[in-house]
Short mmCIF file of C-alpha atoms in Angstrom, two decimals:
data_model
loop_
_atom_site.label_atom_id
_atom_site.label_comp_id
_atom_site.label_asym_id
_atom_site.label_seq_id
_atom_site.Cartn_x
_atom_site.Cartn_y
_atom_site.Cartn_z
CA MET A 1 -35.09 115.42 -16.27
CA LYS A 2 -31.65 114.16 -15.25
CA LEU A 3 -32.53 110.24 -15.93
CA ARG A 4 -33.29 111.70 -19.61
CA ASN A 5 -30.75 113.51 -20.28
CA VAL A 6 -28.50 110.80 -18.55
CA ILE A 7 -30.24 108.56 -21.01
CA SER A 8 -30.34 111.33 -24.20
CA VAL A 9 -26.46 111.23 -23.87
CA LEU A 10 -25.90 107.78 -23.35
CA LEU A 11 -27.45 106.96 -26.81
CA THR A 12 -25.60 109.96 -28.19
CA VAL A 13 -22.62 108.51 -27.74
CA CYS A 14 -23.36 105.03 -28.34
CA LEU A 15 -24.35 106.22 -31.71
CA PHE A 16 -21.22 107.74 -31.88
CA LEU A 17 -18.91 104.44 -31.10
CA THR A 18 -21.17 102.88 -33.87
CA GLN A 19 -20.13 105.49 -36.39
CA MET A 20 -16.47 105.64 -35.35
CA LEU A 21 -16.05 101.27 -34.43
CA PRO A 22 -16.20 100.24 -38.52
CA ALA A 23 -13.95 103.40 -39.67
CA PHE A 24 -11.40 102.43 -36.76
CA ALA A 25 -11.25 98.96 -37.67
CA GLU A 26 -11.35 99.99 -40.89
CA SER A 27 -8.04 102.02 -40.59
CA GLU A 28 -6.34 98.63 -38.48
CA MET A 29 -6.50 96.65 -40.76
CA GLU A 30 -5.76 99.07 -43.81
CA LYS A 31 -2.40 99.16 -41.71
CA LYS A 32 -2.49 95.85 -40.78
CA GLN A 33 -2.19 94.83 -44.32
CA LYS A 34 0.58 96.85 -45.83
CA GLU A 35 2.67 95.26 -43.09
CA LEU A 36 1.31 92.05 -43.94
CA ASP A 37 2.38 93.28 -47.68
CA GLN A 38 5.95 94.13 -46.14
CA ALA A 39 6.63 91.35 -44.14
CA GLN A 40 5.60 88.57 -46.72
CA GLN A 41 7.93 91.11 -48.95
CA ASN A 42 10.58 90.74 -47.11
CA VAL A 43 10.34 86.78 -46.03
CA GLN A 44 10.23 86.57 -49.95
CA GLN A 45 13.50 87.72 -49.66
CA ALA A 46 14.57 85.52 -46.69
CA GLU A 47 13.92 82.80 -48.98
CA GLU A 48 15.50 84.33 -52.06
CA LYS A 49 18.41 84.70 -49.81
CA LYS A 50 18.03 81.14 -47.87
CA ASP A 51 18.11 79.46 -51.52
CA GLN A 52 21.25 81.54 -52.87
CA ALA A 53 22.87 80.43 -49.60
CA LYS A 54 22.05 76.71 -49.81
CA HIS A 55 23.56 77.04 -53.35
CA ASN A 56 26.81 78.28 -52.46
CA VAL A 57 27.00 76.01 -50.12
CA ALA A 58 26.75 73.58 -52.98
CA VAL A 59 29.25 75.33 -54.63
CA ALA A 60 31.48 75.48 -52.13
CA LYS A 61 31.37 71.03 -51.43
CA GLU A 62 31.59 70.28 -54.91
CA SER A 63 34.70 72.99 -55.36
CA LEU A 64 36.31 71.61 -51.90
CA SER A 65 35.18 68.13 -52.99
CA GLU A 66 37.72 69.12 -56.91
CA ILE A 67 40.77 69.87 -54.11
CA VAL A 68 40.45 67.16 -52.64
CA ALA A 69 39.89 65.17 -55.01
CA LYS A 70 43.42 66.34 -57.05
CA LEU A 71 44.94 66.54 -53.47
CA SER A 72 44.30 62.56 -53.64
CA ARG A 73 46.14 62.08 -57.36
CA LEU A 74 48.78 64.77 -56.75
CA GLN A 75 49.29 61.71 -53.41
CA GLU A 76 48.93 58.46 -56.08
CA ASP A 77 51.82 60.86 -58.25
CA ILE A 78 54.19 60.72 -55.01
CA ASN A 79 53.61 56.99 -54.22
CA VAL A 80 54.40 56.35 -57.84
CA LEU A 81 57.29 58.60 -57.79
CA GLN A 82 58.43 57.12 -54.44
CA LYS A 83 58.41 53.50 -56.02
CA LYS A 84 60.67 54.62 -58.83
CA ALA A 85 63.00 56.10 -56.18
CA ASP A 86 62.87 53.10 -54.53
CA ALA A 87 63.87 51.49 -57.77
CA LEU A 88 66.58 53.37 -58.58
CA GLN A 89 68.00 53.12 -55.47
CA LYS A 90 68.08 49.79 -55.62
CA ASP A 91 69.91 50.00 -59.20
CA ILE A 92 72.53 52.64 -57.32
CA ASP A 93 73.24 50.67 -54.93
CA LYS A 94 74.44 47.53 -56.95
CA ASN A 95 76.31 50.40 -59.63
CA THR A 96 77.49 51.60 -56.56
CA ALA A 97 79.47 48.21 -55.34
CA GLU A 98 79.98 47.15 -59.46
CA LEU A 99 82.02 50.51 -59.51
CA ASN A 100 84.20 49.93 -56.18
CA LYS A 101 84.43 46.04 -57.05
CA LYS A 102 85.64 47.98 -60.82
CA LYS A 103 88.02 50.27 -58.81
CA GLU A 104 89.69 47.89 -56.39
CA GLU A 105 90.54 45.69 -60.01
CA MET A 106 91.95 48.62 -61.72
CA GLU A 107 94.20 49.68 -57.94
CA GLY A 108 95.33 45.74 -58.59
CA ARG A 109 97.36 46.54 -61.78
CA MET A 110 97.67 49.33 -61.36
CA GLU A 111 99.71 48.49 -57.92
CA ILE A 112 101.09 45.79 -60.62
CA TYR A 113 102.46 48.76 -62.91
CA ARG A 114 103.56 50.46 -60.52
CA MET A 115 105.78 48.30 -58.92
CA ARG A 116 107.07 47.47 -62.28
CA LEU A 117 107.86 51.34 -62.78
CA ARG A 118 109.95 50.60 -59.73
CA ASP A 119 111.80 47.74 -60.65
CA ILE A 120 112.80 50.14 -63.72
CA TYR A 121 114.00 52.92 -61.72
CA GLU A 122 115.68 50.75 -58.76
CA ASN A 123 117.05 48.61 -61.45
CA GLY A 124 118.05 51.37 -64.11
CA GLN A 125 116.61 52.40 -67.55
CA ILE A 126 116.14 49.29 -69.54
CA ASN A 127 117.83 49.75 -72.78
CA TYR A 128 116.24 47.93 -75.10
CA LEU A 129 119.27 47.55 -77.19
CA ASP A 130 121.56 46.12 -74.76
CA VAL A 131 118.96 43.08 -74.20
CA LEU A 132 119.43 42.43 -78.11
CA LEU A 133 123.02 42.67 -78.05
CA GLY A 134 123.31 40.19 -75.37
CA ALA A 135 122.24 37.54 -76.80
CA LYS A 136 124.54 34.57 -77.46
CA ASP A 137 122.57 33.45 -80.81
CA PHE A 138 120.40 34.18 -83.27
CA GLY A 139 117.75 31.78 -81.40
CA ASP A 140 118.29 33.87 -78.08
CA PHE A 141 117.28 37.42 -80.08
CA ALA A 142 114.74 36.21 -80.88
CA SER A 143 113.19 34.73 -77.88
CA ARG A 144 114.51 38.11 -76.61
CA MET A 145 112.94 39.98 -78.73
CA TYR A 146 109.28 38.27 -79.28
CA LEU A 147 109.73 39.12 -75.04
CA LEU A 148 110.80 42.50 -74.84
CA GLN A 149 107.85 43.20 -77.42
CA LYS A 150 105.40 41.21 -75.59
CA ILE A 151 106.64 43.55 -72.12
CA ILE A 152 105.81 46.61 -74.12
CA ARG A 153 102.13 45.52 -75.60
CA SER A 154 101.39 44.43 -72.34
CA ASP A 155 102.39 47.44 -70.81
CA LEU A 156 100.55 49.24 -73.44
CA ASP A 157 97.65 47.05 -73.20
CA LEU A 158 97.30 48.32 -69.24
CA VAL A 159 97.11 51.60 -69.74
CA ASP A 160 94.79 51.45 -72.24
CA MET A 161 92.48 49.74 -69.84
CA VAL A 162 93.40 51.49 -67.01
CA ARG A 163 91.65 54.87 -69.60
CA LYS A 164 89.11 52.63 -70.40
CA GLU A 165 87.72 51.50 -67.21
CA ALA A 166 88.37 55.48 -66.02
CA ALA A 167 85.82 56.24 -68.62
CA ASP A 168 82.99 54.09 -67.86
CA ILE A 169 83.13 54.32 -64.43
CA GLN A 170 82.71 58.00 -65.20
CA LYS A 171 80.13 57.61 -67.72
CA ARG A 172 78.02 55.47 -65.12
CA GLN A 173 78.25 57.84 -62.33
CA ASP A 174 77.06 60.58 -64.79
CA VAL A 175 74.07 58.48 -65.55
CA LEU A 176 73.60 57.62 -62.12
CA ASP A 177 73.75 61.77 -61.33
CA GLY A 178 71.39 62.24 -64.32
CA GLN A 179 69.23 60.03 -63.07
CA MET A 180 68.64 61.63 -59.15
CA SER A 181 68.79 64.23 -60.40
CA GLU A 182 65.40 64.27 -62.36
CA ILE A 183 63.59 62.52 -59.40
CA LYS A 184 64.42 64.92 -57.23
CA LYS A 185 63.59 67.78 -59.40
CA ASP A 186 59.78 65.62 -59.86
CA ARG A 187 59.60 65.23 -56.17
CA ALA A 188 60.63 68.59 -55.70
CA ALA A 189 57.47 69.52 -58.38
CA LEU A 190 54.70 67.26 -56.83
CA GLU A 191 55.05 68.41 -53.21
CA GLU A 192 55.23 72.75 -54.74
CA LYS A 193 51.10 71.03 -56.38
CA ARG A 194 50.64 69.47 -53.17
CA SER A 195 51.39 72.53 -50.72
CA SER A 196 49.54 74.72 -53.44
CA ALA A 197 46.62 72.81 -53.23
CA GLU A 198 47.01 71.63 -49.65
CA ASN A 199 46.92 75.36 -49.28
CA MET A 200 43.63 75.39 -51.23
CA ARG A 201 42.15 73.33 -49.59
CA GLU A 202 42.45 75.72 -46.50
CA GLN A 203 40.98 78.21 -48.58
CA ARG A 204 37.66 76.61 -49.63
CA ALA A 205 37.10 74.40 -46.71
CA GLN A 206 37.10 77.92 -44.88
CA MET A 207 34.43 79.52 -47.69
CA LEU A 208 32.58 75.95 -47.13
CA TYR A 209 32.49 76.93 -43.41
CA LYS A 210 31.17 80.42 -44.50
CA ALA A 211 28.37 78.99 -47.10
CA GLU A 212 27.35 77.36 -44.00
CA GLU A 213 27.36 79.65 -41.22
CA GLU A 214 25.10 81.87 -43.75
CA LYS A 215 23.03 78.96 -44.28
CA ARG A 216 22.36 78.60 -40.86
CA LYS A 217 21.90 82.28 -40.83
CA SER A 218 19.24 83.00 -43.87
CA GLU A 219 17.33 79.93 -42.61
CA ALA A 220 17.04 81.49 -38.90
CA GLU A 221 16.80 84.45 -40.39
CA TYR A 222 13.81 83.20 -42.66
CA ASP A 223 11.76 81.53 -40.00
CA ARG A 224 11.93 84.70 -38.38
CA LEU A 225 10.93 86.85 -40.78
CA LEU A 226 8.03 83.80 -41.42
CA ALA A 227 6.95 84.03 -38.34
CA ILE A 228 6.40 87.19 -38.37
CA SER A 229 4.43 87.60 -41.47
CA ASP A 230 1.86 84.56 -40.01
CA ASN A 231 1.62 87.00 -37.33
CA ILE A 232 0.70 90.06 -38.54
CA LYS A 233 -1.89 87.54 -40.91
CA SER A 234 -3.22 86.57 -38.02
CA MET A 235 -3.82 89.60 -36.82
CA LEU A 236 -5.58 90.72 -40.09
CA GLN A 237 -7.26 88.31 -39.96
CA GLY A 238 -9.00 88.40 -36.79
CA LEU A 239 -9.87 92.08 -37.78
CA GLU A 240 -12.00 91.15 -40.39
CA ALA A 241 -13.21 87.89 -38.67
CA ALA A 242 -15.03 91.26 -36.58
CA SER A 243 -15.80 93.50 -39.78
CA VAL A 244 -16.34 93.69 -43.06
CA MET A 245 -13.33 94.96 -45.39
CA PRO A 246 -13.89 97.59 -47.01
CA SER A 247 -14.47 96.47 -50.59
CA GLY A 248 -11.66 97.85 -53.40
CA GLY A 249 -14.11 97.34 -56.18
CA GLY A 250 -13.42 93.37 -57.15
CA ASN A 251 -15.41 90.81 -57.28
CA GLY A 252 -13.11 87.66 -58.02
CA SER A 253 -13.79 87.68 -62.02
CA PHE A 254 -10.44 89.27 -62.96
CA VAL A 255 -9.64 89.04 -66.86
CA TRP A 256 -5.55 88.33 -67.76
CA PRO A 257 -2.28 90.14 -67.49
CA CYS A 258 -1.30 89.69 -70.47
CA SER A 259 -1.59 87.68 -73.69
CA GLY A 260 0.87 84.17 -73.66
CA PRO A 261 1.71 81.53 -72.65
CA ILE A 262 1.57 79.56 -69.33
CA THR A 263 5.23 78.36 -68.81
CA SER A 264 6.03 77.66 -65.57
CA TYR A 265 2.16 77.00 -63.32
CA TYR A 266 1.35 77.39 -59.80
CA GLY A 267 2.88 74.93 -57.47
CA TRP A 268 5.89 72.38 -56.65
CA ARG A 269 8.37 73.21 -59.36
CA VAL A 270 12.39 73.03 -59.93
CA HIS A 271 13.58 76.58 -59.62
CA PRO A 272 15.47 77.74 -62.58
CA ILE A 273 18.35 79.66 -61.53
CA PHE A 274 19.33 77.54 -58.68
CA GLY A 275 18.15 74.48 -58.93
CA THR A 276 16.38 73.66 -55.93
CA ARG A 277 12.68 71.96 -55.81
CA LYS A 278 10.47 74.86 -54.61
CA TYR A 279 7.16 76.06 -54.15
CA HIS A 280 5.74 78.30 -57.03
CA SER A 281 3.20 81.21 -55.80
CA GLY A 282 2.37 82.26 -58.84
CA MET A 283 2.42 81.59 -62.66
CA ASP A 284 4.62 83.35 -65.04
CA ILE A 285 3.36 84.26 -68.10
CA ALA A 286 5.69 84.60 -72.00
CA VAL A 287 5.43 87.80 -73.03
CA ASP A 288 8.63 89.98 -75.55
CA TYR A 289 10.24 92.77 -73.27
CA GLY A 290 8.18 95.84 -73.15
CA THR A 291 4.29 93.70 -73.29
CA PRO A 292 1.84 95.88 -71.32
CA ILE A 293 1.24 94.45 -68.51
CA HIS A 294 -3.22 95.33 -66.77
CA ALA A 295 -4.55 95.17 -63.97
CA ALA A 296 -6.43 92.13 -63.40
CA ALA A 297 -9.51 93.60 -61.66
CA THR A 298 -10.39 97.13 -60.07
CA GLY A 299 -8.31 98.06 -56.88
CA VAL A 300 -5.78 100.11 -54.96
CA VAL A 301 -2.13 100.03 -55.58
CA VAL A 302 -0.88 99.21 -51.79
CA TYR A 303 2.79 99.00 -53.93
CA SER A 304 4.83 99.87 -56.38
CA GLY A 305 8.54 99.25 -56.78
CA TRP A 306 11.84 96.92 -56.31
CA MET A 307 10.27 94.03 -54.43
CA GLY A 308 13.93 92.01 -54.29
CA GLY A 309 13.56 89.01 -56.62
CA TYR A 310 10.01 89.82 -58.42
CA GLY A 311 12.50 92.72 -59.70
CA TYR A 312 9.74 95.82 -60.02
CA ALA A 313 6.78 94.94 -58.90
CA ILE A 314 3.11 96.09 -58.49
CA MET A 315 1.00 95.27 -55.69
CA ILE A 316 -2.82 95.67 -56.50
CA ASP A 317 -5.66 95.45 -53.36
CA HIS A 318 -8.91 95.00 -54.45
CA GLY A 319 -10.65 94.25 -51.03
CA GLY A 320 -12.73 91.60 -49.83
CA GLY A 321 -8.61 90.33 -48.37
CA LEU A 322 -8.16 89.70 -52.30
CA VAL A 323 -4.40 91.09 -53.77
CA THR A 324 -2.71 90.53 -56.86
CA ILE A 325 0.98 90.76 -58.06
CA TYR A 326 2.51 91.44 -61.16
CA GLY A 327 6.54 90.91 -61.19
CA HIS A 328 9.05 91.38 -62.94
CA ASN A 329 8.51 93.96 -65.40
CA SER A 330 11.07 96.51 -67.00
CA SER A 331 8.95 99.69 -65.78
CA LEU A 332 5.76 100.81 -63.90
CA THR A 333 3.17 103.12 -64.45
CA VAL A 334 1.33 103.41 -61.83
CA SER A 335 1.97 104.73 -58.04
CA GLU A 336 1.26 103.48 -54.94
CA GLY A 337 -2.42 104.88 -53.11
CA GLN A 338 -3.08 105.02 -57.33
CA ARG A 339 -6.69 103.33 -57.67
CA VAL A 340 -6.64 101.48 -61.29
CA SER A 341 -9.39 100.16 -63.31
CA GLN A 342 -9.61 96.35 -64.83
CA GLY A 343 -7.89 96.66 -67.46
CA GLN A 344 -5.88 99.86 -66.83
CA LEU A 345 -2.25 99.66 -67.64
CA VAL A 346 0.36 99.01 -64.56
CA ALA A 347 3.75 98.17 -65.68
CA TYR A 348 5.50 96.66 -69.23
CA ALA A 349 7.14 93.01 -68.61
CA GLY A 350 10.69 92.57 -69.03
CA SER A 351 13.51 90.20 -66.38
CA THR A 352 14.02 92.06 -63.50
CA GLY A 353 14.69 90.15 -60.07
CA TYR A 354 15.38 86.75 -60.37
CA SER A 355 14.56 85.90 -63.85
CA THR A 356 16.04 83.64 -66.37
CA GLY A 357 13.65 85.74 -69.48
CA PRO A 358 11.12 88.38 -70.56
CA HIS A 359 7.82 87.02 -68.36
CA CYS A 360 5.08 88.40 -66.32
CA HIS A 361 4.96 86.40 -62.70
CA PHE A 362 1.05 86.86 -61.72
CA GLU A 363 0.12 86.09 -58.33
CA VAL A 364 -2.89 86.20 -56.35
CA ARG A 365 -3.09 86.86 -52.47
CA LEU A 366 -6.04 85.78 -50.48
CA HIS A 367 -5.81 87.03 -46.69
CA GLY A 368 -2.01 86.78 -47.44
CA GLU A 369 -1.81 83.45 -48.32
CA VAL A 370 -0.90 82.18 -52.16
CA THR A 371 -3.46 80.42 -54.33
CA GLU A 372 -4.38 79.35 -57.78
CA PRO A 373 -4.06 82.24 -60.09
CA LEU A 374 -6.30 80.87 -62.38
CA ASN A 375 -9.76 79.87 -60.37
CA TYR A 376 -9.94 84.18 -61.04
CA LEU A 377 -9.44 84.08 -64.69
CA PRO A 378 -11.74 83.69 -67.08
#
C-alpha cells in the first residue's frame, strides 16, 4: 500500500512538471526575446554612433588637411617675401654705397667753398668795384670783369649743386625707407596669419584626436553590445530548440505595410547620410508624410516608441521567432503588449531618426537575424 502511494505521488509530480515546464520555457523565452530585442536596439544605436564617429574622424581629417595646406601656402608667401626682402637689401646696400660716395663728393665741394669763404675772411671783403677800377687799361678791365663773373657763377653753381644733391639724397632715402616699411608691414601681416593658422592647426589636431578617440570607444562599445546580443540570441535559440515557441498567429505570409516604390532594398548599400557602405537591415518604401502603416501579419507589439536611428518605431512578434519592424514613423497608434491583426493600422509614416525623407523602413528578423523582407511578401 505504501509503495502504491509513493508511485501515485511520483506520477502526480511528473504530471505537474510536464504541465509546468512548457509554461516555464515559454516565460523564459519571452523574457529572453525582450532582452534580445533591447540588445539589438542597443547594437543598432551603437552602430549609428560608430558610423557617426567615423564620419566625424573623416571631417576632422579633412579640416586638418585644409589648415595644413593653408599653412603651406602662407609659408610660400613668406618665402617669396623673403626673396623680395633679400633683393631689396642688395639695392639698399648698393644705393647706400652710392649715397656715401655722393656725400663724400659733396663734402669735397663744400670744403672748397669753405676754403674760398675762409680766404675772403682772411684777406678781407673783396670789393668788386676796386677790382674793376684797378685795371690798367680796357683790356685788363675786360679780363678782370670776365674772371669776376666766372667766380661768381661758379660759386652760385656750386651752391645750387649742393642743394640739388641734398634733395636727391633725401628723395632716395625716402624711397628706401618706404620700401623697407612696406616689407616690414607685409612680413608682420604674414607672421600674424601664420600664427593664427598654427593655433587653428593645433585646435583641429586636438579635434581629430578626440574624434579618433571617440571612434575607438564607439567601436569598442559596438563590439561589446554585439557580443551581448549574440549571447542572448544563442540562449534564445537554445530555448527554442528545447521547446516550441508560442505562436503569435503569423504563418510567414505577410501583407505589405504600405504601398509605394522601394527606394532601397535589403542588403549592402551606401548610407544616404554618412556616405559609408553598410548593410541595410530592411527595405525602404517611399510614401508621403502621414501615410498609414499596417501590420504585415497578426502578432503582439513588443516595442512601441523611439528606437534611436529608427526614429519612432514599432516591433511586432509574430511567433516562431519571426519579428517585423516598422521605422521612421511620425506617430504610433499601438502600444507594447497589444495584440494586432494582419493589416491593422499601427503607425503613420514620417522621417524621424536617421532619415533623408518620408518613408517606411520595413524589416524582418527570424530568430534575431535580419532576413530578406521580400521572401515574406506576396
